Short mmCIF file of C-alpha atoms in Angstrom, two decimals:
data_model
loop_
_atom_site.label_atom_id
_atom_site.label_comp_id
_atom_site.label_asym_id
_atom_site.label_seq_id
_atom_site.Cartn_x
_atom_site.Cartn_y
_atom_site.Cartn_z
CA LEU A 527 -12.79 2.00 12.58
CA GLU A 528 -11.88 3.28 16.04
CA TYR A 529 -13.46 6.59 15.06
CA LYS A 530 -16.68 4.75 14.19
CA ARG A 531 -16.73 3.12 17.64
CA GLY A 532 -17.27 6.56 19.18
CA LEU A 533 -17.50 6.50 22.98
CA ASN A 534 -16.60 2.79 23.00
CA SER A 535 -13.15 3.46 21.60
CA PHE A 536 -10.20 3.54 23.98
CA PHE A 537 -8.62 6.02 21.58
CA LYS A 538 -11.50 8.53 21.59
CA PRO A 539 -9.56 11.24 23.51
CA TYR A 540 -6.79 11.00 20.90
CA ILE A 541 -9.19 10.95 17.97
CA ASP A 542 -10.98 14.02 19.35
CA VAL A 543 -7.84 16.16 19.05
CA LEU A 544 -6.93 15.02 15.55
CA PRO A 545 -7.50 17.55 12.76
CA ILE A 546 -10.78 17.11 10.90
CA TYR A 547 -8.96 17.80 7.66
CA VAL A 548 -5.38 17.47 6.40
CA PRO A 549 -4.76 19.12 3.01
CA SER A 550 -3.12 15.96 1.73
CA ILE A 551 -2.40 15.58 -1.95
CA LEU A 552 -5.00 12.81 -1.81
CA TYR A 553 -7.63 15.57 -1.89
CA PHE A 554 -6.20 17.61 -4.78
CA THR A 555 -8.47 17.95 -7.81
CA THR A 556 -7.12 17.83 -11.36
CA ASP A 557 -7.19 21.62 -11.48
CA GLU A 558 -5.34 21.92 -8.18
CA LEU A 559 -2.71 19.40 -9.29
CA SER A 560 -2.10 21.48 -12.41
CA GLU A 561 -1.33 24.42 -10.10
CA LEU A 562 1.75 22.52 -8.89
CA GLN A 563 3.24 22.97 -12.38
CA SER A 564 4.95 19.62 -11.84
CA PRO A 565 3.74 16.85 -14.19
CA GLU A 566 5.72 14.22 -12.28
CA LEU A 567 4.23 15.08 -8.88
CA SER A 568 0.76 15.34 -10.45
CA GLU A 569 1.17 11.84 -11.89
CA GLU A 570 2.29 10.50 -8.51
CA ALA A 571 -0.69 12.15 -6.83
CA ALA A 572 -3.15 10.70 -9.36
CA SER A 573 -1.60 7.28 -8.77
CA MET A 574 -1.92 7.70 -5.00
CA GLN A 575 -5.57 8.68 -5.36
CA SER A 576 -6.23 5.66 -7.56
CA ASP A 577 -4.51 3.38 -5.03
CA LEU A 578 -6.60 4.86 -2.23
CA ASN A 579 -9.84 4.09 -4.06
CA ALA A 580 -8.68 0.54 -4.78
CA ASN A 581 -7.60 0.02 -1.16
CA PHE A 582 -10.96 1.29 0.06
CA LYS A 583 -12.74 -1.39 -1.96
CA LYS A 584 -10.41 -4.07 -0.54
CA PHE A 585 -11.03 -2.67 2.94
CA GLN A 586 -14.78 -2.99 2.47
CA GLN A 587 -14.46 -6.58 1.29
CA LYS A 588 -12.12 -7.71 4.09
CA MET A 589 -13.80 -5.92 6.97
CA SER A 590 -17.41 -6.74 6.13
CA SER A 591 -17.13 -10.04 8.02
CA HIS A 592 -14.90 -8.79 10.86
CA TRP A 593 -16.58 -5.71 12.27
CA PRO A 594 -19.67 -5.45 14.47
CA PHE A 595 -21.50 -2.84 12.38
CA PRO A 596 -22.38 -2.65 8.69
CA ILE A 597 -19.22 -1.78 6.79
CA HIS A 598 -21.19 0.40 4.38
CA ASN A 599 -21.39 2.89 7.25
CA VAL A 600 -17.74 3.76 6.53
CA SER A 601 -17.66 6.22 3.64
CA LEU A 602 -14.86 6.85 1.17
CA GLU A 603 -14.48 10.33 2.69
CA GLU A 604 -13.96 8.84 6.16
CA TYR A 605 -11.47 6.34 4.78
CA GLN A 606 -9.68 9.19 2.98
CA TRP A 607 -9.52 11.16 6.23
CA ALA A 608 -8.08 8.17 8.10
CA ALA A 609 -5.49 7.63 5.38
CA SER A 610 -4.43 11.29 5.53
CA ILE A 611 -4.09 11.09 9.32
CA VAL A 612 -1.86 8.00 9.18
CA SER A 613 0.13 9.50 6.33
CA SER A 614 0.68 12.90 7.95
CA ARG A 615 1.11 11.93 11.60
CA GLY A 616 2.54 8.41 11.50
CA LEU A 617 6.12 7.93 12.73
CA ARG A 618 8.07 5.47 10.58
CA PHE A 619 10.55 2.93 11.91
CA GLN A 620 12.00 0.31 9.56
CA GLY A 621 8.98 0.40 7.27
CA GLU A 622 6.41 0.23 10.08
CA VAL A 623 4.09 3.16 10.80
CA TYR A 624 3.20 4.13 14.38
CA LEU A 625 0.53 6.56 15.55
CA SER A 626 1.80 7.96 18.83
CA PRO A 627 -0.37 10.47 20.75
CA MET A 628 1.57 13.59 21.81
CA ALA A 629 4.65 12.52 19.85
CA ASP A 630 2.87 13.52 16.63
CA MET A 631 1.97 17.02 17.80
CA PHE A 632 5.28 18.80 17.26
CA ASN A 633 5.13 21.23 14.36
CA TYR A 634 7.90 21.34 11.78
CA SER A 635 10.84 23.70 11.79
CA PRO A 636 14.26 22.82 10.32
CA GLN A 637 17.28 22.62 12.57
CA ASP A 638 19.61 25.61 12.57
CA THR A 639 22.67 23.41 12.16
CA ILE A 640 23.68 22.46 8.62
CA ARG A 641 23.81 18.75 7.84
CA VAL A 642 23.89 16.52 4.80
CA ALA A 643 21.16 13.99 4.06
CA GLY A 644 21.85 10.83 6.01
CA ASN A 645 19.07 8.40 5.09
CA GLY A 646 17.05 9.31 8.17
CA GLU A 647 19.91 9.11 10.68
CA SER A 648 19.02 12.47 12.25
CA PHE A 649 15.38 11.43 12.67
CA LEU A 650 16.35 8.13 14.31
CA ARG A 651 18.73 9.88 16.72
CA HIS A 652 15.82 11.89 18.08
CA HIS A 653 13.01 9.32 17.75
CA ILE A 654 13.68 6.07 19.59
CA LEU A 655 11.45 3.01 19.36
CA GLY A 656 11.74 0.91 22.52
CA SER A 657 11.63 -2.87 22.61
CA ASP A 658 8.30 -2.57 24.47
CA GLY A 659 6.79 -0.48 21.67
CA SER A 660 7.23 2.82 23.49
CA ILE A 661 8.48 5.87 21.58
CA THR A 662 10.87 8.41 23.09
CA ILE A 663 11.27 11.83 21.47
CA LEU A 664 14.47 13.78 22.14
CA SER A 665 14.69 17.49 21.41
CA ASP A 666 16.85 18.31 18.40
CA ARG A 667 17.47 21.90 19.61
CA ASN A 668 17.55 24.08 22.70
CA ALA A 669 14.12 25.30 23.80
CA VAL A 670 13.23 28.34 25.89
CA LYS A 671 10.77 27.71 28.69
CA GLY A 672 7.25 28.71 27.77
CA THR A 673 7.83 28.68 23.99
CA GLN A 674 6.41 26.32 21.42
CA LEU A 675 8.40 23.16 20.71
CA PHE A 676 9.34 22.35 17.14
CA GLU A 677 11.23 19.52 15.55
CA ASP A 678 12.88 18.63 12.26
CA TYR A 679 11.03 15.80 10.51
CA GLY A 680 14.12 14.42 8.78
CA ASP A 681 16.07 14.61 5.53
CA ASN A 682 12.98 14.95 3.35
CA THR A 683 12.20 16.77 0.12
CA ASP A 684 9.29 19.13 -0.47
CA ASP A 685 7.58 16.42 -2.53
CA LEU A 686 7.45 14.07 0.45
CA TYR A 687 6.07 16.71 2.82
CA LEU A 688 3.34 17.72 0.39
CA LYS A 689 2.44 14.15 -0.60
CA TYR A 690 2.27 12.68 2.89
CA HIS A 691 2.10 15.51 5.42
CA GLY A 692 -0.03 18.07 3.62
CA PHE A 693 2.23 21.11 3.93
CA VAL A 694 5.10 22.87 2.19
CA ALA A 695 8.20 23.02 4.37
CA ILE A 696 9.29 26.65 4.13
CA GLY A 697 13.04 26.86 4.71
CA ASN A 698 13.52 23.13 4.18
CA PRO A 699 17.30 22.55 3.80
CA PHE A 700 16.53 19.49 1.67
CA THR A 701 14.48 21.34 -0.91
CA CYS A 702 15.69 20.16 -4.30
CA VAL A 703 14.76 20.23 -7.97
CA LYS A 704 14.90 17.14 -10.11
CA ILE A 705 16.73 16.77 -13.36
CA ASP A 706 15.52 13.74 -15.29
CA VAL A 707 18.17 12.94 -17.89
CA LYS A 708 15.86 10.51 -19.67
CA LYS A 709 13.58 13.40 -20.60
CA VAL A 710 16.40 15.55 -21.92
CA LEU A 711 18.42 12.99 -23.90
CA LYS A 712 17.39 14.72 -27.11
CA VAL A 713 19.51 17.76 -26.19
CA LEU A 714 22.57 15.69 -25.22
CA PRO A 715 25.39 14.54 -27.49
CA ALA A 716 25.25 10.83 -28.26
CA LEU A 717 27.29 8.57 -26.01
CA THR A 718 30.11 6.63 -27.60
CA ALA A 719 30.35 2.89 -26.99
CA THR A 720 33.32 3.52 -24.69
CA GLN A 721 31.43 6.13 -22.66
CA SER A 722 28.44 3.80 -22.29
CA GLN A 723 30.74 1.04 -21.05
CA ILE A 724 32.38 3.43 -18.56
CA LEU A 725 29.00 4.42 -17.14
CA ARG A 726 28.06 0.78 -16.67
CA LEU A 727 31.33 0.07 -14.87
CA PHE A 728 30.81 3.15 -12.70
CA ASP A 729 27.43 1.65 -11.83
CA VAL A 730 25.49 4.76 -12.88
CA ARG A 731 22.53 2.46 -12.97
CA PHE A 732 19.89 5.07 -13.71
CA HIS A 733 21.15 5.79 -17.20
CA PRO A 734 19.29 6.46 -19.43
CA ALA A 735 16.67 7.09 -16.73
CA LEU A 736 19.15 8.97 -14.56
CA PHE A 737 17.74 11.70 -12.36
CA SER A 738 19.37 13.90 -9.79
CA CYS A 739 17.86 16.14 -7.14
CA ILE A 740 19.88 19.36 -6.89
CA ASP A 741 19.70 20.91 -3.43
CA LYS A 742 20.08 24.40 -1.97
CA ASN A 743 23.84 23.95 -1.78
CA VAL A 744 23.77 23.33 -5.55
CA ASN A 745 25.14 19.80 -5.24
CA LEU A 746 24.44 17.92 -8.46
CA GLY A 747 24.79 14.51 -6.85
CA LYS A 748 27.49 11.97 -7.58
CA ALA A 749 25.56 10.12 -10.30
CA LEU A 750 24.95 13.28 -12.33
CA GLU A 751 28.54 14.46 -11.78
CA ILE A 752 29.83 11.17 -13.18
CA PHE A 753 27.38 11.25 -16.06
CA LEU A 754 28.31 14.79 -17.12
CA SER A 755 32.03 14.12 -16.75
CA VAL A 756 31.96 10.88 -18.75
CA LEU A 757 29.88 12.54 -21.46
CA ALA A 758 32.59 15.22 -21.76
CA LEU A 759 35.57 12.83 -22.01
CA ASP A 760 37.53 13.00 -25.23
CA ASP A 761 38.49 9.76 -27.01
CA THR A 762 41.97 9.52 -25.49
CA THR A 763 40.75 10.14 -21.93
CA SER A 764 37.85 7.72 -22.45
CA GLN A 765 40.17 4.89 -23.45
CA HIS A 766 42.47 5.63 -20.50
CA CYS A 767 39.50 5.74 -18.14
CA LEU A 768 38.21 2.39 -19.37
CA SER A 769 41.56 0.70 -18.77
CA VAL A 770 41.78 2.21 -15.27
CA LEU A 771 38.27 0.95 -14.50
CA LYS A 772 39.10 -2.58 -15.58
CA GLU A 773 42.31 -2.64 -13.58
CA ASN A 774 40.86 -1.07 -10.41
CA PRO A 775 37.23 -2.14 -10.07
CA LYS A 776 35.36 -0.40 -7.23
CA LYS A 777 38.49 1.49 -6.09
CA TRP A 778 36.63 4.77 -6.31
CA ASN A 779 39.37 7.21 -5.32
CA ILE A 780 41.67 5.82 -8.02
CA LEU A 781 38.85 5.76 -10.56
CA PHE A 782 37.64 9.31 -9.98
CA GLU A 783 41.19 10.60 -10.38
CA GLY A 784 42.23 8.31 -13.24
CA CYS A 785 39.08 9.12 -15.24
CA SER A 786 39.40 12.88 -14.61
CA ILE A 787 35.99 12.85 -12.88
CA ASN A 788 37.32 14.92 -9.98
CA SER A 789 38.94 17.51 -12.25
CA ILE A 790 35.95 17.91 -14.59
CA THR A 791 33.51 18.09 -11.67
CA SER A 792 35.70 20.71 -10.02
CA TYR A 793 35.61 22.75 -13.24
CA ILE A 794 31.81 22.54 -13.37
CA TYR A 795 31.51 24.02 -9.88
CA LYS A 796 34.44 26.45 -9.97
CA HIS A 797 34.67 27.41 -13.64
CA ASP A 798 34.48 31.10 -12.80
CA SER A 799 37.31 31.04 -10.26
CA LYS A 800 40.23 33.30 -11.08
CA GLU A 801 42.44 31.64 -8.47
CA ILE A 802 42.64 28.20 -10.08
CA GLU A 803 45.11 27.44 -12.84
CA TRP A 804 43.31 24.74 -14.83
CA ASP A 805 45.08 21.90 -16.62
CA PRO A 806 44.81 22.76 -20.36
CA LYS A 807 43.64 19.19 -21.03
CA ILE A 808 40.76 19.56 -18.56
CA VAL A 809 39.41 22.91 -19.76
CA PRO A 810 37.77 21.75 -23.03
CA MET A 811 36.21 18.74 -21.30
CA GLY A 812 35.06 20.90 -18.40
CA LYS A 813 33.49 23.39 -20.79
CA LYS A 814 31.70 20.58 -22.61
CA ALA A 815 30.35 19.16 -19.33
CA LEU A 816 29.16 22.61 -18.29
CA LYS A 817 27.44 23.15 -21.65
CA VAL A 818 25.67 19.81 -21.34
CA LEU A 819 24.51 20.76 -17.85
CA ARG A 820 23.13 24.08 -19.13
CA ASP A 821 21.34 22.28 -21.96
CA VAL A 822 19.79 19.91 -19.43
CA MET A 823 18.75 22.87 -17.27
CA THR A 824 17.13 24.60 -20.24
CA VAL A 825 14.74 21.67 -20.59
CA GLY A 826 14.15 21.09 -16.89
CA MET A 827 14.21 24.51 -15.31
CA ILE A 828 11.98 27.48 -14.81
CA VAL A 829 11.38 28.27 -18.48
CA LEU A 830 8.95 25.33 -18.59
CA TYR A 831 6.77 26.72 -15.80
CA GLN A 832 3.59 28.52 -16.83
CA SER A 833 4.16 31.52 -14.54
CA THR A 834 7.04 33.62 -13.26
CA PRO A 835 8.19 33.73 -9.62
CA ASP A 836 6.99 37.34 -9.34
CA ALA A 837 3.53 36.36 -10.58
CA ASP A 838 3.48 33.48 -8.10
CA ARG A 839 4.41 35.76 -5.20
CA LYS A 840 1.55 38.11 -6.06
CA LYS A 841 -0.89 35.22 -6.39
CA LEU A 842 0.28 33.68 -3.12
CA ALA A 843 -0.12 36.97 -1.26
CA SER A 844 -3.64 37.38 -2.65
CA LEU A 845 -4.66 33.82 -1.70
CA GLN A 846 -3.20 34.16 1.79
CA GLN A 847 -4.99 37.47 2.30
CA THR A 848 -8.26 35.81 1.35
CA LEU A 849 -7.54 32.96 3.77
CA ALA A 850 -6.71 35.39 6.57
CA THR A 851 -10.20 36.93 6.34
CA CYS A 852 -11.74 33.59 7.24
CA PRO A 853 -10.23 32.49 10.59
CA SER A 854 -10.90 28.91 11.56
CA GLN A 855 -9.70 25.94 13.58
CA ASN A 856 -8.65 22.32 13.33
CA ILE A 857 -7.15 22.08 9.86
CA ASP A 858 -3.60 20.80 9.76
CA THR A 859 -1.59 23.01 7.38
CA SER A 860 1.41 25.34 7.24
CA ILE A 861 0.31 28.41 5.36
CA ILE A 862 0.59 31.51 7.48
CA PRO A 863 1.26 34.83 5.73
CA LYS A 864 3.11 36.06 8.79
CA LYS A 865 6.66 35.99 10.17
CA ASN A 866 6.98 32.31 11.07
CA ASN A 867 6.12 30.35 7.94
CA ASN A 868 6.97 27.05 9.66
CA LYS A 869 3.96 27.11 11.97
CA LYS A 870 0.68 25.51 11.01
CA ILE A 871 -2.73 27.10 11.11
CA ASP A 872 -5.56 25.42 12.94
CA GLU A 873 -8.69 26.02 10.94
CA ASP A 874 -12.39 25.81 11.92
CA LEU A 875 -14.38 25.61 8.72
CA SER A 876 -17.68 26.31 10.48
CA GLU A 877 -16.88 30.03 10.31
CA CYS A 878 -16.45 29.87 6.52
CA HIS A 879 -19.36 30.26 4.15
CA ASP A 880 -18.36 27.35 1.96
CA GLU A 881 -16.32 24.51 3.41
CA LYS A 882 -15.32 23.01 0.07
CA LYS A 883 -14.16 26.35 -1.32
CA LYS A 884 -12.15 27.02 1.84
CA ARG A 885 -10.36 23.71 1.59
CA SER A 886 -9.73 24.24 -2.10
CA LEU A 887 -8.25 27.65 -1.29
CA ILE A 888 -5.83 26.02 1.15
CA ARG A 889 -4.78 23.47 -1.47
CA HIS A 890 -4.24 26.23 -4.04
CA ILE A 891 -2.00 28.06 -1.57
CA LEU A 892 0.04 24.92 -1.00
CA ALA A 893 0.40 24.39 -4.74
CA VAL A 894 1.67 27.94 -5.31
CA GLN A 895 4.02 27.70 -2.31
CA TYR A 896 5.40 24.44 -3.68
CA ARG A 897 6.07 25.67 -7.21
CA LEU A 898 7.45 29.02 -6.02
CA GLN A 899 9.96 27.32 -3.72
CA LYS A 900 11.10 25.19 -6.67
CA LYS A 901 11.48 28.20 -8.94
CA GLU A 902 13.47 30.16 -6.38
CA LEU A 903 15.88 27.25 -6.07
CA TRP A 904 16.11 26.98 -9.85
CA MET A 905 17.21 30.62 -9.95
CA VAL A 906 20.02 29.91 -7.45
CA ILE A 907 21.19 26.97 -9.58
CA CYS A 908 20.78 29.04 -12.73
CA HIS A 909 23.11 31.78 -11.46
CA LYS A 910 25.61 29.26 -10.09
CA PHE A 911 26.16 27.76 -13.53
CA ASP A 912 25.80 31.00 -15.53
CA HIS A 913 22.76 29.87 -17.42
CA PRO A 914 21.81 32.44 -20.10
CA ASN A 915 18.13 32.39 -19.06
CA CYS A 916 18.83 33.71 -15.56
#
């Protein structure tokens, strides 16, 4: 609405420097969504697009009596643009979204220091919302005078960056691939009644819809570690575990040790170590847990993708070469076929012959970047756990 006010808007100088197009997933066509080779993300995107259309209708109804010009002057395309701007540039504090001129102009680059996901703690240390509504941005790294400033956007997955920011975060330390146990139950051995009860007491609340996002450090996540370990317990260990759980509720250190969770998990990660002398009782359970993990990976990993990583790299190079022949300005994206993949290109579609085709090309590049980054991580995980399809 401020955009529609034109010269009368206090925010016109800010609006003038905003990108005219953000390659948000809100714009992806059905064909472009299929290029992601991720049915789950495609479903989320379709749902987001449906919600946007519904919200636009509500917007028209509510604003028709509150704005000094005919509301039909606001098109769906303009509403879509505004939504992509808020989504990609808004800073989030406790569920509230803030548009902050200048503060939203730092391009993404991950920090050099290694850290674990901390529910946004790193972001909040460097982005401070004052009691007066002001926002202070603190640098999260040393910066050389005269060089471009970058910042880390937080502990976010590739899915979030593509859905809300319109780019693929190359080098993102929080890249992960999802394993949805619900979709692979058919390849898993049936749980015994005792194992099911153990999982409930361990509060693995996602079973049978458990999913885990495995990161670049090949951490399975505590829920999946517990699930695999419990599934591998023999009858004697299961009964012992259940009694320990009942006697020591919520005393996690005792429970992980008493239920052999620590030992089985250690075997999963270090099964190929020649320096560890494994307890003979743990080995068969560890091998079972590892087999279950490999079975789960067979269903969820790269073999389900429609193209190989090598084919994706060739396609990506070809698409980027095509894009490079059409220089432009004022499109917010992150697809540069040069040394620094974390920078974003500013595009000016007026120099392209077909604006729609150019934007579609950008979205295709993002889709291939996204699926290739997932596949490359899958290969790391695949080798870590000696999967036969590596």
